[in-house]
Amino acid sequence: MSETQHPPRDWPRARAARQALLDAALPEAAFEGWNEAVLKRAAGMAGLTEGEVELYCPGGVLDLLETWSRNGDAGARTLIEAEPRPNRIRDKVARAVMIRLDQYAGQEEAAARARARLLLPDGLERGTRLLWATSDTIWRAIGDTSTDGNFYSKRAILSGVYASTLAIWLDETDPDKPKTRDFLDRRIENVMQFEKAKAQWRKATANLPSLSGLAARLRYGPGRQV
């Protein structure tokens, strides 16, 4: 089986083709959005045939958005890991989120249109998966090694924080993004307070009878008496 007939999507040739398409599409998408017309023009600029586009990007522009998102994740992870890490976890997360958002600096309009495209019905699953991947990248980059239930809760919570902060970041024209930083700090503080309240509740109720057990006894009676 030759590469010309069935090249895997992760082969260098396929990755290079998607990157060329993405580079050509970005300026166009900033004005016209991420659509098939933009993909077709990008193919012409990248010197790719219609068949090559179908081969390397069977998902159309959604494949380009995935390439862009994963490029941003990789670039952010390199920068996050290279910087001195703050001591507090909230500061680590806040700094890492801002570094990831800054991967879109100068391309805010294209990023805003990408966000809108991924909110369409056929893009929701892809968008959700990419959001999770970004959150996972951030946690790993700041040294998270959790493998229990915290692994999933951390990424789910950060996905919500990142998605809401991205919306503010895209709307803010100041390149220093002070409103975004303030918003992010408040969101993280809310999460930290929630986690603190949960920990206090677990501690306070650690010695109480199981609620499910009590409910069962109320329904079925105390059971056999010895």
Short mmCIF file of C-alpha atoms in Angstrom, two decimals:
data_model
loop_
_atom_site.label_atom_id
_atom_site.label_comp_id
_atom_site.label_asym_id
_atom_site.label_seq_id
_atom_site.Cartn_x
_atom_site.Cartn_y
_atom_site.Cartn_z
CA MET A 1 0.00 0.00 0.00
CA SER A 2 1.68 3.20 -1.13
CA GLU A 3 1.57 6.63 0.49
CA THR A 4 0.04 8.04 -2.70
CA GLN A 5 -2.92 5.69 -2.42
CA HIS A 6 -3.70 5.80 1.27
CA PRO A 7 -1.45 8.15 3.28
CA PRO A 8 -2.25 8.08 6.99
CA ARG A 9 -3.43 11.44 8.29
CA ASP A 10 -0.51 11.68 10.71
CA TRP A 11 2.24 11.20 8.15
CA PRO A 12 4.55 14.22 7.64
CA ARG A 13 3.13 14.86 4.19
CA ALA A 14 -0.42 15.05 5.57
CA ARG A 15 0.61 17.30 8.48
CA ALA A 16 2.51 19.59 6.13
CA ALA A 17 -0.49 19.83 3.81
CA ARG A 18 -2.86 20.75 6.66
CA GLN A 19 -0.39 23.33 7.95
CA ALA A 20 -0.09 24.88 4.49
CA LEU A 21 -3.87 25.03 4.23
CA LEU A 22 -4.16 26.57 7.68
CA ASP A 23 -1.55 29.24 6.93
CA ALA A 24 -3.34 30.17 3.74
CA ALA A 25 -6.81 30.11 5.31
CA LEU A 26 -6.11 32.22 8.41
CA PRO A 27 -6.12 35.66 6.72
CA GLU A 28 -9.22 34.73 4.71
CA ALA A 29 -11.11 33.29 7.69
CA ALA A 30 -10.60 36.46 9.70
CA PHE A 31 -12.95 38.23 7.28
CA GLU A 32 -15.17 35.48 5.90
CA GLY A 33 -15.26 32.83 8.59
CA TRP A 34 -14.30 29.19 8.41
CA ASN A 35 -16.23 27.78 5.47
CA GLU A 36 -15.71 25.63 2.42
CA ALA A 37 -15.19 28.61 0.11
CA VAL A 38 -12.27 29.74 2.25
CA LEU A 39 -10.89 26.20 2.28
CA LYS A 40 -11.08 26.04 -1.51
CA ARG A 41 -9.20 29.33 -1.93
CA ALA A 42 -6.62 28.22 0.64
CA ALA A 43 -6.06 25.05 -1.37
CA GLY A 44 -5.32 27.13 -4.45
CA MET A 45 -2.85 29.30 -2.55
CA ALA A 46 -1.20 26.22 -1.01
CA GLY A 47 -0.94 24.48 -4.37
CA LEU A 48 -3.12 21.53 -3.36
CA THR A 49 -5.67 19.82 -5.56
CA GLU A 50 -9.27 19.20 -4.54
CA GLY A 51 -8.46 15.51 -4.17
CA GLU A 52 -5.54 16.25 -1.85
CA VAL A 53 -7.74 18.46 0.32
CA GLU A 54 -10.32 15.68 0.62
CA LEU A 55 -7.57 13.20 1.41
CA TYR A 56 -5.77 15.23 4.06
CA CYS A 57 -8.77 17.11 5.47
CA PRO A 58 -11.80 14.82 5.22
CA GLY A 59 -13.44 16.91 7.93
CA GLY A 60 -13.05 20.09 5.92
CA VAL A 61 -12.36 23.29 7.85
CA LEU A 62 -12.92 21.48 11.15
CA ASP A 63 -9.68 19.62 10.51
CA LEU A 64 -7.91 22.96 10.06
CA LEU A 65 -9.36 24.24 13.32
CA GLU A 66 -8.12 21.13 15.08
CA THR A 67 -4.65 21.66 13.62
CA TRP A 68 -4.69 25.27 14.82
CA SER A 69 -5.86 24.35 18.29
CA ARG A 70 -3.32 21.60 18.75
CA ASN A 71 -0.56 23.87 17.45
CA GLY A 72 -1.57 26.37 20.12
CA ASP A 73 -1.55 23.67 22.80
CA ALA A 74 1.94 22.55 21.81
CA GLY A 75 3.30 26.09 21.68
CA ALA A 76 1.76 27.00 25.02
CA ARG A 77 3.06 23.88 26.74
CA THR A 78 6.61 24.66 25.64
CA LEU A 79 6.36 28.20 27.03
CA ILE A 80 4.64 27.16 30.27
CA GLU A 81 7.21 24.50 31.04
CA ALA A 82 10.09 26.87 30.26
CA GLU A 83 8.93 29.58 32.70
CA PRO A 84 9.53 29.62 36.45
CA ARG A 85 6.36 28.34 38.10
CA PRO A 86 4.52 30.40 40.73
CA ASN A 87 4.10 28.74 44.10
CA ARG A 88 0.31 28.87 44.38
CA ILE A 89 -1.77 26.57 42.20
CA ARG A 90 -4.19 29.36 41.29
CA ASP A 91 -1.29 31.47 40.02
CA LYS A 92 0.07 28.56 38.01
CA VAL A 93 -3.29 28.00 36.36
CA ALA A 94 -3.92 31.69 35.68
CA ARG A 95 -0.50 32.18 34.11
CA ALA A 96 -0.84 29.04 32.00
CA VAL A 97 -4.30 30.02 30.73
CA MET A 98 -3.04 33.45 29.66
CA ILE A 99 -0.09 31.88 27.86
CA ARG A 100 -2.45 29.57 25.99
CA LEU A 101 -4.77 32.43 25.03
CA ASP A 102 -1.81 34.46 23.82
CA GLN A 103 -1.21 31.84 21.16
CA TYR A 104 -4.03 33.60 19.29
CA ALA A 105 -2.55 37.09 19.72
CA GLY A 106 -2.86 39.09 16.51
CA GLN A 107 -5.40 36.62 15.14
CA GLU A 108 -8.33 37.44 17.39
CA GLU A 109 -10.85 37.80 14.58
CA ALA A 110 -9.97 34.45 13.04
CA ALA A 111 -10.10 32.90 16.53
CA ALA A 112 -13.51 34.43 17.22
CA ARG A 113 -14.83 33.02 13.97
CA ALA A 114 -13.28 29.66 14.80
CA ARG A 115 -15.07 29.68 18.14
CA ALA A 116 -18.36 30.47 16.39
CA ARG A 117 -17.79 27.69 13.86
CA LEU A 118 -17.18 25.12 16.58
CA LEU A 119 -20.44 26.11 18.26
CA LEU A 120 -22.43 24.98 15.22
CA PRO A 121 -24.08 21.55 15.53
CA ASP A 122 -21.52 19.74 13.39
CA GLY A 123 -18.64 21.33 15.30
CA LEU A 124 -19.77 20.85 18.89
CA GLU A 125 -18.24 17.42 19.39
CA ARG A 126 -14.95 18.56 17.89
CA GLY A 127 -14.97 21.77 19.89
CA THR A 128 -15.63 19.93 23.14
CA ARG A 129 -12.81 17.50 22.46
CA LEU A 130 -10.37 20.30 21.64
CA LEU A 131 -11.38 22.24 24.74
CA TRP A 132 -10.68 19.16 26.87
CA ALA A 133 -7.31 18.71 25.13
CA THR A 134 -6.37 22.31 25.90
CA SER A 135 -7.31 21.90 29.57
CA ASP A 136 -5.35 18.66 29.75
CA THR A 137 -2.33 20.37 28.18
CA ILE A 138 -2.44 23.18 30.74
CA TRP A 139 -2.68 20.82 33.71
CA ARG A 140 0.14 18.63 32.46
CA ALA A 141 2.32 21.65 31.69
CA ILE A 142 2.06 22.92 35.27
CA GLY A 143 2.97 19.52 36.65
CA ASP A 144 -0.34 17.83 37.44
CA THR A 145 0.11 14.09 37.92
CA SER A 146 -3.33 13.13 39.22
CA THR A 147 -4.78 9.84 38.03
CA ASP A 148 -7.89 9.48 40.21
CA GLY A 149 -11.23 11.25 39.96
CA ASN A 150 -9.43 14.56 40.37
CA PHE A 151 -7.92 14.06 36.91
CA TYR A 152 -11.34 14.43 35.33
CA SER A 153 -12.79 17.05 37.67
CA LYS A 154 -9.75 19.31 37.22
CA ARG A 155 -10.04 19.20 33.46
CA ALA A 156 -13.80 19.62 33.44
CA ILE A 157 -13.60 22.68 35.71
CA LEU A 158 -10.72 24.23 33.77
CA SER A 159 -12.57 23.66 30.49
CA GLY A 160 -15.38 25.87 31.76
CA VAL A 161 -12.96 28.49 33.05
CA TYR A 162 -10.98 28.54 29.81
CA ALA A 163 -14.03 28.71 27.55
CA SER A 164 -15.57 31.65 29.42
CA THR A 165 -12.23 33.47 29.63
CA LEU A 166 -11.63 32.99 25.92
CA ALA A 167 -14.85 34.87 25.17
CA ILE A 168 -13.65 37.85 27.22
CA TRP A 169 -10.16 37.69 25.72
CA LEU A 170 -11.51 37.79 22.17
CA ASP A 171 -13.63 40.88 22.87
CA GLU A 172 -10.91 42.87 24.63
CA THR A 173 -8.95 45.23 22.38
CA ASP A 174 -6.23 46.16 24.88
CA PRO A 175 -3.23 43.95 24.02
CA ASP A 176 -2.36 43.64 27.72
CA LYS A 177 -5.82 42.12 28.34
CA PRO A 178 -6.39 43.59 31.83
CA LYS A 179 -10.12 42.81 31.84
CA THR A 180 -9.39 39.23 30.84
CA ARG A 181 -6.86 38.84 33.64
CA ASP A 182 -9.31 40.23 36.20
CA PHE A 183 -12.09 37.97 34.94
CA LEU A 184 -9.83 34.92 35.02
CA ASP A 185 -8.67 35.70 38.55
CA ARG A 186 -12.29 35.95 39.72
CA ARG A 187 -13.26 32.68 38.05
CA ILE A 188 -10.33 30.85 39.60
CA GLU A 189 -11.11 32.35 43.01
CA ASN A 190 -14.70 31.13 42.69
CA VAL A 191 -13.46 27.64 41.88
CA MET A 192 -11.03 27.67 44.80
CA GLN A 193 -13.77 28.77 47.20
CA PHE A 194 -16.05 26.03 45.89
CA GLU A 195 -13.34 23.42 46.35
CA LYS A 196 -12.65 24.71 49.85
CA ALA A 197 -16.35 24.48 50.72
CA LYS A 198 -16.48 20.91 49.40
CA ALA A 199 -13.47 19.92 51.50
CA GLN A 200 -15.03 21.48 54.61
CA TRP A 201 -18.31 19.66 53.95
CA ARG A 202 -16.55 16.31 53.54
CA LYS A 203 -14.65 16.88 56.78
CA ALA A 204 -17.76 17.93 58.68
CA THR A 205 -19.81 14.95 57.48
CA ALA A 206 -17.08 12.31 57.60
CA ASN A 207 -18.49 10.66 60.75
CA LEU A 208 -22.16 11.00 59.89
CA PRO A 209 -24.20 7.95 58.83
CA SER A 210 -24.55 7.30 55.14
CA LEU A 211 -27.55 9.14 53.70
CA SER A 212 -28.22 6.27 51.33
CA GLY A 213 -28.15 3.86 54.24
CA LEU A 214 -30.57 5.98 56.22
CA ALA A 215 -32.91 6.20 53.25
CA ALA A 216 -32.86 2.43 52.87
CA ARG A 217 -33.67 1.92 56.53
CA LEU A 218 -36.56 4.37 56.32
CA ARG A 219 -37.95 2.55 53.32
CA TYR A 220 -37.36 -1.07 54.34
CA GLY A 221 -37.17 -0.83 58.10
CA PRO A 222 -34.26 -1.48 60.47
CA GLY A 223 -33.91 -5.07 59.40
CA ARG A 224 -33.36 -8.08 61.57
CA GLN A 225 -32.64 -7.32 65.22
CA VAL A 226 -29.96 -9.43 66.89
#
